[in-house]
Amino acid sequence: MADQEETFPIQSSPGGSDSRELRTENKSEKPNGTSSKSPSSQTTYIQQGMEGIKVYLHERELWVKFDEVGTEMIITKAGRRMFPSFKVKVAGLNPKTKYILLMDVVPADDHRYKFADNKWSVSGKAEPAMPGRLYVHPDSPATGAHWMRQLVSFQKLKLTNNHLDPFGHIILNSMHKYQPRIHIVKADENNGFGSKNTAFCTHVFPETAFIAVTSYQNHKITQLKIENNPFAKGFRGSDDMELHRLSRMQSTKEYPVVPRSAVRQRVGSSQSPFSGEVQGLATPSTLSSQYSQCESGVTSTSQDLLPQSGSYPLPHEHGPEYHCIKRKVEDDCHSGEHSYKKAYPESSSSEEDHYYRPVGYPQGLGLAGGPYRSESSQRQACMYASASQGAEPVPSLEDISCNTWASVSPYGSCSVTTMQPMDRLPYQHFSAHFTSGSLVSRLGGVGGHASPQLGDGHHPAMYQSSMTHQTLGRQCSPGAGIQSPAAGLQGNEYLYTHGIPRTLSPHQYHTVHSVSIMPEWNENS
DNA sequence: TCTCGCACATC
DNA sequence: AGATGTGCGAG
């Protein structure tokens, strides 16, 4: 219980502001070597007690290598893991407090990209985002001590291009750019999802942004994957190996010229013809660091964020460290970094199951997500709330919450409401229904239960009141936040979740789609 | 573009 | 030993 939530007093808004500035300038500082350790992410805090939390990206150097070339992640119907894997070291949590760690992947901007002339460029407007799904770390909820004890791995998270995916995987559109985010939600009783003050913080590592593809476009990326992913070891080899393989497969026929893959090593090696690095996009690498810390999220203005069109949206600021939050954080920050060394067993414990939760929109938790997409009005709405990433300074917690939740639930709303129709549809099945009032519960449960409701899907049904009304209410309604649906918001948020059919996937995947949080009704009742 | 079966790898 | 994760390249 109660342990408290707080370690610190609120501060809320911390950093946001700071962070915000975008910087673009700096780019890379990071590679200092610390690699993973340095927290480069940007954080948004929503409530108290979350300020001193630091999150360090594991193997950041590897991420930066990919980022410098323009990271691509394969998406398949069955679901494909990300590589590099998203693993983090967390510091600054209250050892006794329980937290839920989850991840989502939000659109980085509103564009559709194409890879031509060895570089990425914008080729049009992005397709409407689907309701985002959240991947709840299987160990959730767990104490701060648990999460800080070892690396927290999200490696089992899978990406799919199947909009009707029944497994709870995160659904993305090919040739679109995305930004993974990690959210830490306090799961105290006092703070369940639904409760009024749901405290949570969001961390974004710009260097983990990527373009979803059904097949690799840039050979350099293929090469990096082969060289670093143990499962692709079979493609490494020296030339001999390759030749052998090729010969077997093709037996002489063609040696590929340069088609995409063919070249693997060689190409990779460096020179690839393509190589260009350029990516029009963005290479984020530079950006990367920015994010670090803590902001508060919010957003009101999300606008800022938005568009960026061109390239990378991410706001950055990089600062490395950042300010996290201010005070305390600082300490953490530093320390944090080191903290981890590789040894951790990978994932935190069980990774086995992952739970996925759908979030409404990409923004997910509102926080950040949104930023990018801003464009569409509809979305925006949603986003607004969230957005912020870069942008604004501190919103109020409330906002955040709103957003947050919004993300969580609202989304639903957002999505539901405003969003394009598409979104809603499909997912229904999965609802996992977490019903419990609080996220926590859900989360906790998440894994476990699946729920019954599948069928309907969408009924948006369930709502929970969980979220703080206040929070939500305030902002949301008012304008700031999400507009919409918020409706749900109004006090409640809805999150409805869809249950995932367990059958399909065991609990592991629980995704939640959108939605609103339900109260207890159902489940718990 | 995307999907599929394959050989090869890890777990 | 089986399940599962990889990129390849044909379709």
Coordinates of C-alpha atoms (C1' of nucleotides) in Angstrom, one line a residue:
Chain A
M1 CA 0.0 0.0 0.0
A2 CA 0.4 2.9 0.0
D3 CA 3.6 3.0 0.0
Q4 CA 3.7 5.7 -1.2
E5 CA 3.6 7.1 -3.9
E6 CA 5.6 9.5 -3.8
T7 CA 8.9 9.8 -3.4
F8 CA 8.9 13.1 -4.2
P9 CA 6.6 15.7 -4.1
I10 CA 5.1 16.7 -7.1
Q11 CA 6.6 18.8 -9.3
S12 CA 5.0 18.2 -11.9
S13 CA 5.7 19.9 -14.6
P14 CA 8.8 19.7 -14.6
G15 CA 10.6 19.6 -17.2
G16 CA 8.7 19.9 -19.7
S17 CA 9.5 23.0 -20.4
D18 CA 12.8 22.7 -20.6
S19 CA 12.9 20.1 -22.7
R20 CA 11.0 21.4 -25.1
E21 CA 13.0 23.4 -26.9
L22 CA 13.8 21.7 -29.7
R23 CA 16.9 21.5 -30.6
T24 CA 18.0 20.4 -33.3
E25 CA 21.1 21.1 -33.1
N26 CA 22.8 19.0 -31.2
K27 CA 22.7 16.0 -32.3
S28 CA 24.6 13.6 -31.3
E29 CA 26.1 13.9 -28.4
K30 CA 25.4 10.9 -27.2
P31 CA 27.4 8.5 -28.4
N32 CA 29.6 8.9 -25.8
G33 CA 30.0 5.7 -25.1
T34 CA 27.9 5.2 -22.5
S35 CA 25.7 3.7 -24.5
S36 CA 22.9 2.6 -23.2
K37 CA 23.1 4.2 -20.2
S38 CA 22.6 7.6 -20.8
P39 CA 19.2 8.4 -20.6
S40 CA 18.3 10.0 -23.6
S41 CA 14.8 9.9 -23.5
Q42 CA 12.5 12.6 -22.9
T43 CA 10.2 12.1 -20.2
T44 CA 6.9 13.4 -19.4
Y45 CA 5.6 13.3 -16.0
I46 CA 2.3 13.4 -15.1
Q47 CA 2.0 13.3 -11.5
Q48 CA 3.8 13.3 -8.5
G49 CA 6.1 10.9 -7.5
M50 CA 7.2 10.2 -10.9
E51 CA 9.7 12.9 -11.2
G52 CA 12.8 11.2 -10.2
I53 CA 12.3 8.3 -12.5
K54 CA 15.1 7.8 -15.0
V55 CA 15.0 5.4 -17.9
Y56 CA 18.1 4.4 -19.7
L57 CA 18.0 2.8 -23.1
H58 CA 19.9 -0.4 -23.3
E59 CA 22.4 -0.7 -26.1
R60 CA 21.8 2.7 -27.1
E61 CA 24.9 2.7 -29.2
L62 CA 23.4 0.0 -31.4
W63 CA 20.2 1.9 -31.7
V64 CA 22.2 5.0 -32.7
K65 CA 23.9 3.0 -35.4
F66 CA 20.7 2.0 -36.9
D67 CA 19.3 5.4 -36.4
E68 CA 22.1 7.0 -38.3
V69 CA 21.3 4.9 -41.3
G70 CA 17.5 5.2 -40.8
T71 CA 16.1 2.3 -38.8
E72 CA 13.6 0.0 -40.5
M73 CA 11.6 -2.6 -38.7
I74 CA 10.0 -5.4 -40.6
I75 CA 6.3 -5.9 -40.0
T76 CA 4.6 -9.1 -41.0
K77 CA 1.2 -10.6 -40.8
A78 CA 2.3 -12.9 -38.0
G79 CA 4.1 -10.3 -36.1
R80 CA 7.8 -9.5 -36.1
R81 CA 10.0 -8.5 -33.2
M82 CA 11.9 -5.3 -33.2
F83 CA 15.6 -5.4 -33.5
P84 CA 17.4 -3.9 -31.8
S85 CA 15.2 -5.0 -28.9
F86 CA 13.8 -2.3 -26.7
K87 CA 15.3 -2.8 -23.3
V88 CA 15.7 -0.2 -20.6
K89 CA 17.2 0.2 -17.2
V90 CA 15.0 2.0 -14.8
A91 CA 16.1 4.0 -11.8
G92 CA 14.4 6.3 -9.4
L93 CA 11.4 4.3 -8.6
N94 CA 10.2 3.8 -5.1
P95 CA 11.3 0.3 -4.3
K96 CA 8.1 -0.5 -2.6
T97 CA 5.6 1.1 -4.9
K98 CA 4.1 -1.0 -7.7
Y99 CA 4.3 0.2 -11.2
I100 CA 3.1 -1.0 -14.5
L101 CA 5.5 -0.6 -17.4
L102 CA 4.1 -0.5 -20.8
M103 CA 5.1 0.4 -24.3
D104 CA 3.4 1.8 -27.3
V105 CA 4.5 2.8 -30.8
V106 CA 3.1 6.1 -32.1
P107 CA 3.3 7.7 -35.5
A108 CA 6.3 10.0 -35.7
D109 CA 4.6 12.2 -38.2
D110 CA 1.9 12.3 -40.8
H111 CA 3.8 11.2 -43.7
R112 CA 4.1 8.2 -45.9
Y113 CA 7.6 7.5 -47.0
K114 CA 9.3 5.9 -50.0
F115 CA 12.8 4.7 -50.4
A116 CA 14.3 5.7 -53.7
D117 CA 17.7 6.7 -54.8
N118 CA 19.0 5.2 -51.7
K119 CA 17.3 7.4 -49.4
W120 CA 14.0 7.9 -47.7
S121 CA 11.7 10.7 -48.7
V122 CA 8.2 11.7 -48.1
S123 CA 5.8 10.3 -50.6
G124 CA 2.5 11.4 -49.3
K125 CA 0.3 11.7 -46.4
A126 CA 0.1 9.0 -43.8
E127 CA -2.8 6.7 -43.6
P128 CA -5.0 7.2 -40.7
A129 CA -3.5 5.7 -37.6
M130 CA -5.2 2.9 -36.1
P131 CA -5.9 2.7 -32.6
G132 CA -2.7 2.1 -31.0
R133 CA -2.2 -0.9 -28.9
L134 CA -0.3 -0.9 -25.7
Y135 CA 2.1 -3.7 -24.8
V136 CA 2.1 -4.1 -21.1
H137 CA 5.3 -5.6 -19.8
P138 CA 4.5 -9.1 -18.5
D139 CA 5.9 -8.4 -15.1
S140 CA 3.4 -5.7 -14.5
P141 CA 2.5 -4.7 -12.0
A142 CA 5.7 -5.1 -10.0
T143 CA 7.5 -3.1 -7.4
G144 CA 10.0 -0.5 -8.1
A145 CA 12.6 -2.7 -6.7
H146 CA 11.7 -5.4 -9.2
W147 CA 11.9 -3.1 -12.2
M148 CA 15.1 -1.6 -11.1
R149 CA 16.8 -4.8 -10.4
Q150 CA 17.5 -5.7 -13.9
L151 CA 16.9 -4.6 -17.4
V152 CA 13.3 -4.4 -18.4
S153 CA 13.0 -6.0 -21.8
F154 CA 10.3 -5.4 -24.3
Q155 CA 11.9 -7.7 -26.8
K156 CA 8.9 -9.9 -27.2
L157 CA 6.8 -7.1 -28.4
K158 CA 5.8 -7.8 -32.0
L159 CA 4.9 -5.5 -34.9
T160 CA 2.4 -6.4 -37.5
N161 CA 0.8 -4.9 -40.6
N162 CA -2.4 -6.9 -40.1
H163 CA -5.0 -4.5 -39.1
L164 CA -7.1 -7.3 -37.9
D165 CA -4.4 -8.9 -35.9
P166 CA -5.8 -11.2 -33.3
F167 CA -2.7 -11.6 -31.3
G168 CA -2.4 -8.4 -29.7
H169 CA 0.6 -7.3 -31.6
I170 CA 1.2 -3.6 -32.3
I171 CA -0.3 -2.7 -35.6
L172 CA 1.6 -0.4 -37.9
N173 CA 1.4 0.8 -41.5
S174 CA 4.3 0.0 -43.8
M175 CA 6.3 2.9 -45.0
H176 CA 5.3 5.0 -42.1
K177 CA 7.5 6.3 -39.4
Y178 CA 7.0 5.5 -35.8
Q179 CA 8.3 6.3 -32.3
P180 CA 8.3 3.7 -29.6
R181 CA 7.5 5.0 -26.1
I182 CA 7.7 3.6 -22.7
H183 CA 5.3 4.5 -19.9
I184 CA 5.6 3.9 -16.3
V185 CA 2.4 4.0 -14.4
K186 CA 2.2 3.9 -10.7
A187 CA 0.0 1.0 -9.7
D188 CA -0.6 1.8 -6.2
E189 CA -3.9 1.3 -4.8
N190 CA -4.1 4.8 -4.5
N191 CA -3.4 5.3 -7.9
G192 CA -4.9 2.8 -10.1
F193 CA -5.5 3.7 -13.4
G194 CA -8.7 4.7 -12.7
S195 CA -8.0 6.6 -9.7
K196 CA -7.8 10.1 -9.7
N197 CA -4.4 10.6 -9.7
T198 CA -2.9 8.2 -11.8
A199 CA 0.6 9.0 -11.9
F200 CA 2.7 8.0 -14.8
C201 CA 5.5 9.2 -16.9
T202 CA 6.4 8.6 -20.5
H203 CA 9.9 8.3 -21.9
V204 CA 10.8 8.7 -25.5
F205 CA 14.1 7.8 -27.0
P206 CA 14.2 9.4 -30.4
E207 CA 17.0 7.2 -31.5
T208 CA 14.5 4.3 -31.5
A209 CA 12.3 5.8 -34.1
F210 CA 11.9 3.7 -37.2
I211 CA 10.1 3.2 -40.4
A212 CA 7.9 0.1 -40.7
V213 CA 8.6 -1.9 -43.8
T214 CA 7.5 -5.3 -45.2
S215 CA 11.0 -5.9 -46.6
Y216 CA 14.1 -3.9 -45.9
Q217 CA 14.7 -1.0 -48.2
N218 CA 18.2 0.1 -47.2
H219 CA 20.9 -2.5 -47.4
K220 CA 22.8 -0.9 -44.7
I221 CA 20.0 -1.7 -42.4
T222 CA 19.9 -5.3 -43.6
Q223 CA 23.5 -5.6 -42.9
L224 CA 23.2 -4.1 -39.5
K225 CA 20.5 -6.5 -38.6
I226 CA 22.4 -9.5 -39.9
E227 CA 25.5 -8.4 -38.1
N228 CA 23.8 -7.8 -34.8
N229 CA 20.8 -10.1 -34.5
P230 CA 21.7 -13.6 -33.4
F231 CA 18.9 -15.1 -35.3
A232 CA 20.2 -13.7 -38.5
K233 CA 23.6 -15.2 -37.9
G234 CA 23.1 -17.5 -40.7
F235 CA 23.4 -14.7 -43.1
R236 CA 26.6 -13.4 -41.8
G237 CA 29.3 -15.2 -42.9
S238 CA 32.1 -14.5 -44.7
D239 CA 31.9 -14.3 -48.2
D240 CA 32.2 -17.9 -48.5
M241 CA 29.3 -18.6 -46.6
E242 CA 27.3 -16.4 -48.6
L243 CA 28.5 -17.8 -51.8
H244 CA 27.5 -21.1 -50.6
R245 CA 24.2 -20.1 -49.6
L246 CA 23.7 -18.4 -52.7
S247 CA 24.8 -21.2 -54.7
R248 CA 22.5 -23.5 -53.0
M249 CA 19.6 -21.4 -53.4
Q250 CA 20.2 -20.2 -56.8
S251 CA 22.8 -22.3 -57.9
T252 CA 24.4 -20.2 -60.1
K253 CA 21.8 -18.4 -61.5
E254 CA 21.7 -15.0 -60.6
Y255 CA 23.8 -13.5 -58.3
P256 CA 22.0 -10.8 -57.3
V257 CA 23.1 -7.8 -58.3
V258 CA 22.1 -5.4 -56.1
P259 CA 18.8 -5.9 -55.4
R260 CA 18.1 -5.2 -52.1
S261 CA 19.2 -7.8 -50.2
A262 CA 21.6 -9.5 -52.0
V263 CA 24.4 -7.8 -51.2
R264 CA 24.3 -8.3 -47.7
Q265 CA 27.5 -8.3 -46.4
R266 CA 29.2 -6.7 -48.9
V267 CA 27.0 -4.1 -49.2
G268 CA 26.7 -3.7 -45.9
S269 CA 30.0 -3.5 -45.4
S270 CA 29.9 -0.3 -46.1
Q271 CA 29.7 0.7 -49.1
S272 CA 26.6 -0.1 -50.2
P273 CA 25.7 1.6 -53.1
F274 CA 22.9 2.8 -51.4
S275 CA 24.2 3.7 -48.5
G276 CA 23.5 6.8 -48.5
E277 CA 22.8 7.7 -45.5
V278 CA 20.8 10.1 -45.9
Q279 CA 17.7 9.4 -45.2
G280 CA 15.9 12.0 -45.8
L281 CA 14.1 11.4 -43.0
A282 CA 15.6 11.9 -40.4
T283 CA 18.0 10.5 -39.1
P284 CA 17.4 10.8 -36.0
S285 CA 20.3 10.0 -34.8
T286 CA 21.2 13.2 -34.1
L287 CA 18.3 14.0 -32.5
S288 CA 18.3 11.4 -30.4
S289 CA 19.2 12.4 -27.4
Q290 CA 16.9 14.8 -26.8
Y291 CA 14.4 13.5 -25.3
S292 CA 15.4 12.9 -22.2
Q293 CA 13.5 13.7 -19.7
C294 CA 10.9 14.6 -18.1
E295 CA 8.4 16.7 -19.1
S296 CA 5.3 17.1 -18.2
G297 CA 3.6 16.5 -20.7
V298 CA 1.4 18.0 -21.8
T299 CA 0.3 19.6 -23.9
S300 CA -1.7 21.8 -24.6
T301 CA -0.4 22.9 -27.4
S302 CA 0.5 20.2 -29.0
Q303 CA 0.7 21.9 -31.9
D304 CA 4.1 22.4 -31.7
L305 CA 4.9 19.2 -32.1
L306 CA 3.0 18.3 -34.6
P307 CA 4.2 18.6 -37.6
Q308 CA 7.3 18.8 -38.2
S309 CA 6.9 17.5 -41.1
G310 CA 9.7 17.0 -42.6
S311 CA 11.5 15.2 -40.8
Y312 CA 11.6 14.3 -37.7
P313 CA 9.4 15.3 -35.6
L314 CA 10.8 14.7 -32.6
P315 CA 11.3 17.5 -30.6
H316 CA 14.3 17.3 -29.2
E317 CA 16.0 18.7 -27.0
H318 CA 18.2 16.6 -26.1
G319 CA 19.6 17.2 -23.5
P320 CA 20.9 14.6 -22.3
E321 CA 20.0 14.3 -19.3
Y322 CA 18.2 16.6 -18.9
H323 CA 16.7 17.9 -16.6
C324 CA 14.7 15.6 -15.8
I325 CA 13.1 16.6 -13.6
K326 CA 14.6 18.7 -11.9
R327 CA 16.0 18.2 -8.9
K328 CA 16.1 14.9 -7.9
V329 CA 16.3 13.6 -11.0
E330 CA 19.4 14.9 -11.6
D331 CA 21.0 12.7 -9.4
D332 CA 19.4 9.9 -10.8
C333 CA 20.2 10.7 -14.1
H334 CA 23.7 10.4 -13.6
S335 CA 23.7 7.6 -11.7
G336 CA 21.4 6.0 -13.6
E337 CA 23.4 5.7 -16.3
H338 CA 25.8 3.5 -15.1
S339 CA 23.6 1.6 -13.6
Y340 CA 23.4 -0.9 -15.7
K341 CA 25.7 -3.0 -17.2
K342 CA 24.9 -5.6 -19.4
A343 CA 24.6 -8.3 -17.3
Y344 CA 21.1 -8.2 -16.8
P345 CA 19.2 -11.1 -17.8
E346 CA 17.4 -9.6 -20.2
S347 CA 14.2 -9.1 -19.6
S348 CA 13.0 -8.6 -16.5
S349 CA 11.7 -11.4 -15.6
S350 CA 9.3 -12.8 -17.4
E351 CA 8.9 -11.6 -20.5
E352 CA 6.9 -14.2 -21.4
D353 CA 3.9 -12.7 -21.5
H354 CA 3.4 -9.5 -22.8
Y355 CA 0.5 -7.8 -22.5
Y356 CA -0.5 -5.5 -25.0
R357 CA -2.9 -2.9 -24.5
P358 CA -4.3 -1.0 -27.1
V359 CA -4.3 2.4 -26.8
G360 CA -6.3 4.6 -28.6
Y361 CA -4.3 6.5 -30.6
P362 CA -1.1 6.7 -31.2
Q363 CA -0.5 9.0 -28.9
G364 CA -1.2 6.9 -26.5
L365 CA -0.8 8.2 -23.5
G366 CA -1.3 11.3 -24.6
L367 CA 1.6 12.6 -23.9
A368 CA 3.6 12.4 -26.5
G369 CA 2.2 10.6 -28.9
G370 CA 0.4 12.9 -30.5
P371 CA 2.6 15.3 -31.5
Y372 CA 3.3 14.2 -34.6
R373 CA 0.4 13.5 -36.3
S374 CA -1.3 16.4 -35.7
E375 CA -2.6 17.0 -38.8
S376 CA -5.8 15.7 -39.1
S377 CA -8.0 17.5 -37.1
Q378 CA -9.6 14.7 -35.7
R379 CA -6.6 13.2 -34.7
Q380 CA -5.4 16.2 -33.5
A381 CA -7.9 16.5 -31.2
C382 CA -6.8 13.6 -29.7
M383 CA -3.4 14.4 -30.0
Y384 CA -3.5 17.6 -28.8
A385 CA -3.9 16.4 -25.7
S386 CA -1.3 14.3 -25.9
A387 CA 1.0 15.8 -27.9
S388 CA 3.1 17.7 -26.5
Q389 CA 6.0 16.1 -26.8
G390 CA 8.0 18.5 -27.7
A391 CA 6.2 21.1 -27.3
E392 CA 4.9 22.5 -24.5
P393 CA 5.9 23.0 -21.4
V394 CA 4.2 21.9 -18.8
P395 CA 0.8 21.2 -19.0
S396 CA -0.7 20.6 -16.0
L397 CA -0.7 17.4 -14.6
E398 CA -4.1 17.3 -15.2
D399 CA -3.7 17.7 -18.6
I400 CA -1.5 15.1 -18.7
S401 CA -3.6 12.9 -17.1
C402 CA -6.1 13.7 -19.4
N403 CA -3.9 13.0 -22.1
T404 CA -2.7 10.2 -20.6
W405 CA -5.5 8.6 -20.1
A406 CA -6.6 9.7 -23.0
S407 CA -4.3 7.8 -24.4
V408 CA -5.3 5.1 -22.6
S409 CA -8.7 5.4 -22.7
P410 CA -9.6 8.1 -24.5
Y411 CA -8.3 7.2 -27.1
G412 CA -10.7 5.3 -27.3
S413 CA -12.5 8.0 -27.4
C414 CA -10.5 9.7 -29.6
S415 CA -10.3 7.1 -31.8
V416 CA -13.5 6.1 -31.5
T417 CA -15.0 9.1 -31.9
T418 CA -13.2 11.0 -34.1
M419 CA -11.1 8.7 -35.5
Q420 CA -11.7 7.2 -38.5
P421 CA -13.9 4.5 -38.6
M422 CA -11.5 2.0 -39.4
D423 CA -10.0 2.0 -36.3
R424 CA -12.5 0.8 -34.3
L425 CA -13.7 -1.9 -36.1
P426 CA -11.3 -4.4 -36.1
Y427 CA -10.0 -4.6 -33.0
Q428 CA -12.7 -5.5 -31.0
H429 CA -12.0 -8.8 -30.4
F430 CA -9.3 -8.5 -28.4
S431 CA -10.4 -6.7 -25.8
A432 CA -9.0 -7.9 -22.9
H433 CA -11.1 -6.6 -20.8
F434 CA -9.5 -5.3 -18.1
T435 CA -12.0 -4.1 -16.3
S436 CA -11.0 -3.4 -13.3
G437 CA -11.3 -0.2 -12.4
S438 CA -8.0 0.8 -12.3
L439 CA -5.5 0.2 -14.6
V440 CA -3.8 -1.5 -12.3
S441 CA -6.2 -3.9 -12.0
R442 CA -6.4 -4.3 -15.4
L443 CA -3.0 -4.5 -15.9
G444 CA -2.6 -6.9 -13.5
G445 CA -5.3 -8.7 -14.8
V446 CA -4.6 -8.1 -18.1
G447 CA -2.7 -10.8 -18.7
G448 CA -4.9 -12.9 -17.3
H449 CA -8.1 -12.4 -18.3
A450 CA -9.4 -12.2 -21.4
S451 CA -12.4 -11.3 -21.6
P452 CA -15.5 -12.1 -22.6
Q453 CA -16.6 -9.6 -24.4
L454 CA -14.9 -10.1 -27.3
G455 CA -17.4 -10.2 -29.6
D456 CA -18.6 -7.0 -29.7
G457 CA -16.0 -5.3 -29.9
H458 CA -16.5 -2.3 -29.9
H459 CA -18.7 -1.4 -27.9
P460 CA -17.2 1.0 -26.3
A461 CA -18.6 0.1 -23.9
M462 CA -17.2 -0.1 -20.9
Y463 CA -16.1 2.6 -19.2
Q464 CA -14.6 3.0 -16.2
S465 CA -14.5 5.8 -14.4
S466 CA -11.4 5.5 -13.5
M467 CA -9.5 8.1 -14.6
T468 CA -9.7 10.9 -12.8
H469 CA -12.4 12.9 -13.6
Q470 CA -10.9 15.8 -12.5
T471 CA -8.2 15.6 -14.4
L472 CA -9.8 14.7 -17.3
G473 CA -12.4 16.8 -16.9
R474 CA -10.6 19.7 -16.6
Q475 CA -8.6 19.7 -19.3
C476 CA -10.1 17.5 -21.5
S477 CA -13.2 19.0 -21.7
P478 CA -12.2 22.3 -21.6
G479 CA -10.5 22.1 -24.5
A480 CA -7.4 21.4 -23.9
G481 CA -7.3 17.9 -24.1
I482 CA -8.8 15.7 -26.0
Q483 CA -11.7 16.8 -27.3
S484 CA -13.5 14.4 -28.1
P485 CA -14.5 11.9 -26.8
A486 CA -13.3 12.6 -24.3
A487 CA -16.1 12.3 -23.9
G488 CA -15.5 9.8 -22.1
L489 CA -13.5 11.7 -20.5
Q490 CA -15.5 13.5 -18.8
G491 CA -14.9 12.0 -16.0
N492 CA -14.3 9.0 -16.9
E493 CA -12.5 7.6 -19.2
Y494 CA -13.4 5.0 -21.0
L495 CA -11.2 2.5 -21.8
Y496 CA -12.7 -0.2 -23.2
T497 CA -10.7 -2.8 -23.8
H498 CA -11.1 -5.4 -25.9
G499 CA -10.4 -8.7 -24.8
I500 CA -8.1 -10.6 -26.6
P501 CA -9.0 -13.9 -27.4
R502 CA -7.0 -15.9 -25.4
T503 CA -7.1 -18.6 -27.4
L504 CA -5.1 -17.2 -29.8
S505 CA -2.5 -16.1 -27.8
P506 CA -2.3 -16.9 -24.5
H507 CA -2.3 -14.3 -22.3
Q508 CA 0.6 -13.1 -23.4
Y509 CA -0.6 -10.7 -25.5
H510 CA -3.0 -8.7 -24.2
T511 CA -3.6 -5.8 -25.9
V512 CA -5.8 -3.5 -25.2
H513 CA -7.2 -1.6 -27.6
S514 CA -8.5 1.2 -27.0
V515 CA -10.1 2.3 -24.9
S516 CA -11.7 3.3 -22.1
I517 CA -11.3 2.0 -19.0
M518 CA -14.0 0.2 -17.6
P519 CA -15.0 0.3 -14.3
E520 CA -15.4 -2.4 -12.7
W521 CA -18.4 -3.4 -13.9
N522 CA -17.7 -6.1 -15.7
E523 CA -15.2 -7.8 -14.4
N524 CA -14.9 -7.2 -11.2
S525 CA -17.7 -6.0 -10.5
Chain B
dT1 C1' 4.3 -4.2 -52.1
dC2 C1' 3.5 -8.0 -49.8
dT3 C1' 3.3 -13.1 -48.8
dC4 C1' 5.2 -17.4 -48.6
dG5 C1' 8.3 -21.4 -47.8
dC6 C1' 13.1 -22.1 -47.1
dA7 C1' 17.6 -22.7 -44.6
dC8 C1' 19.8 -21.4 -40.8
dA9 C1' 20.1 -19.6 -36.3
dT10 C1' 18.8 -19.1 -31.2
dC11 C1' 16.3 -20.5 -27.2
Chain C
dA1 C1' 14.3 -31.9 -29.9
dG2 C1' 10.9 -28.7 -30.7
dA3 C1' 9.5 -24.0 -31.0
dT4 C1' 10.7 -19.9 -32.6
dG5 C1' 13.2 -15.9 -34.8
dT6 C1' 15.9 -14.3 -39.3
dG7 C1' 16.6 -12.6 -44.0
dC8 C1' 16.2 -14.4 -48.7
dG9 C1' 14.1 -14.5 -53.0
dA10 C1' 10.5 -16.3 -55.8
dG11 C1' 5.8 -15.5 -56.7

